[in-house]
């Protein structure tokens, strides 16, 4: 059934008749100029939607080193403080002598709040504390992640400390192992 509403043509069909934008076909009575106009409108719309979905992906193409025997591992607690909030969670830190770094912050089993992988030039951050997540060159990191990305240098310069305190801007990180 075709219905005109305020100058806009609306096709009302059952969901079984049109399963997707790609396979949907207009009824044969609309195969003239109207059908071609509506069909031509789907292609640009589909391209725009596809572009938006693909451009939002934050997957990393950088190859990080996998943790191995030579990596140092620390498990403990992190207190993360900003002017408006304080979070205490479990922290797992792994780093290598060559500068590779991994940090996982969780709140109980199975609830990862932040996952950070970083080397000398590239980083990948995921999880609720990271917002939408981010990956890219460390020098081009968004301002809200720079405190987290500064942790790598702190651990590499003082690898054997039982307690590590680091302040960056209005953020404070206190680790206890």
PDB file of C-alpha atoms in Angstrom, residues 45-61 132 135:
ATOM      1  CA  UNK A  45      21.370   6.643   2.019  1.00  0.00           C
ATOM      2  CA  UNK A  46      22.935   3.196   2.217  1.00  0.00           C
ATOM      3  CA  UNK A  47      26.356   4.637   1.355  1.00  0.00           C
ATOM      4  CA  UNK A  48      26.071   7.327   4.054  1.00  0.00           C
ATOM      5  CA  UNK A  49      25.012   4.824   6.709  1.00  0.00           C
ATOM      6  CA  UNK A  50      27.831   2.434   5.736  1.00  0.00           C
ATOM      7  CA  UNK A  51      30.414   5.243   5.889  1.00  0.00           C
ATOM      8  CA  UNK A  52      29.225   6.317   9.345  1.00  0.00           C
ATOM      9  CA  UNK A  53      29.401   2.779  10.711  1.00  0.00           C
ATOM     10  CA  UNK A  54      32.829   2.074   9.232  1.00  0.00           C
ATOM     11  CA  UNK A  55      34.343   5.417  10.286  1.00  0.00           C
ATOM     12  CA  UNK A  56      33.267   4.902  13.904  1.00  0.00           C
ATOM     13  CA  UNK A  57      35.351   1.756  14.263  1.00  0.00           C
ATOM     14  CA  UNK A  58      38.227   2.129  16.694  1.00  0.00           C
ATOM     15  CA  UNK A  59      40.022  -1.067  15.911  1.00  0.00           C
ATOM     16  CA  UNK A  60      43.764  -0.899  15.913  1.00  0.00           C
ATOM     17  CA  UNK A  61      45.974  -2.086  13.069  1.00  0.00           C
ATOM     18  CA  UNK A 132      34.250   5.402  23.195  1.00  0.00           C
ATOM     19  CA  UNK A 135      43.768   4.046  19.389  1.00  0.00           C
TER      20      UNK A 135
END
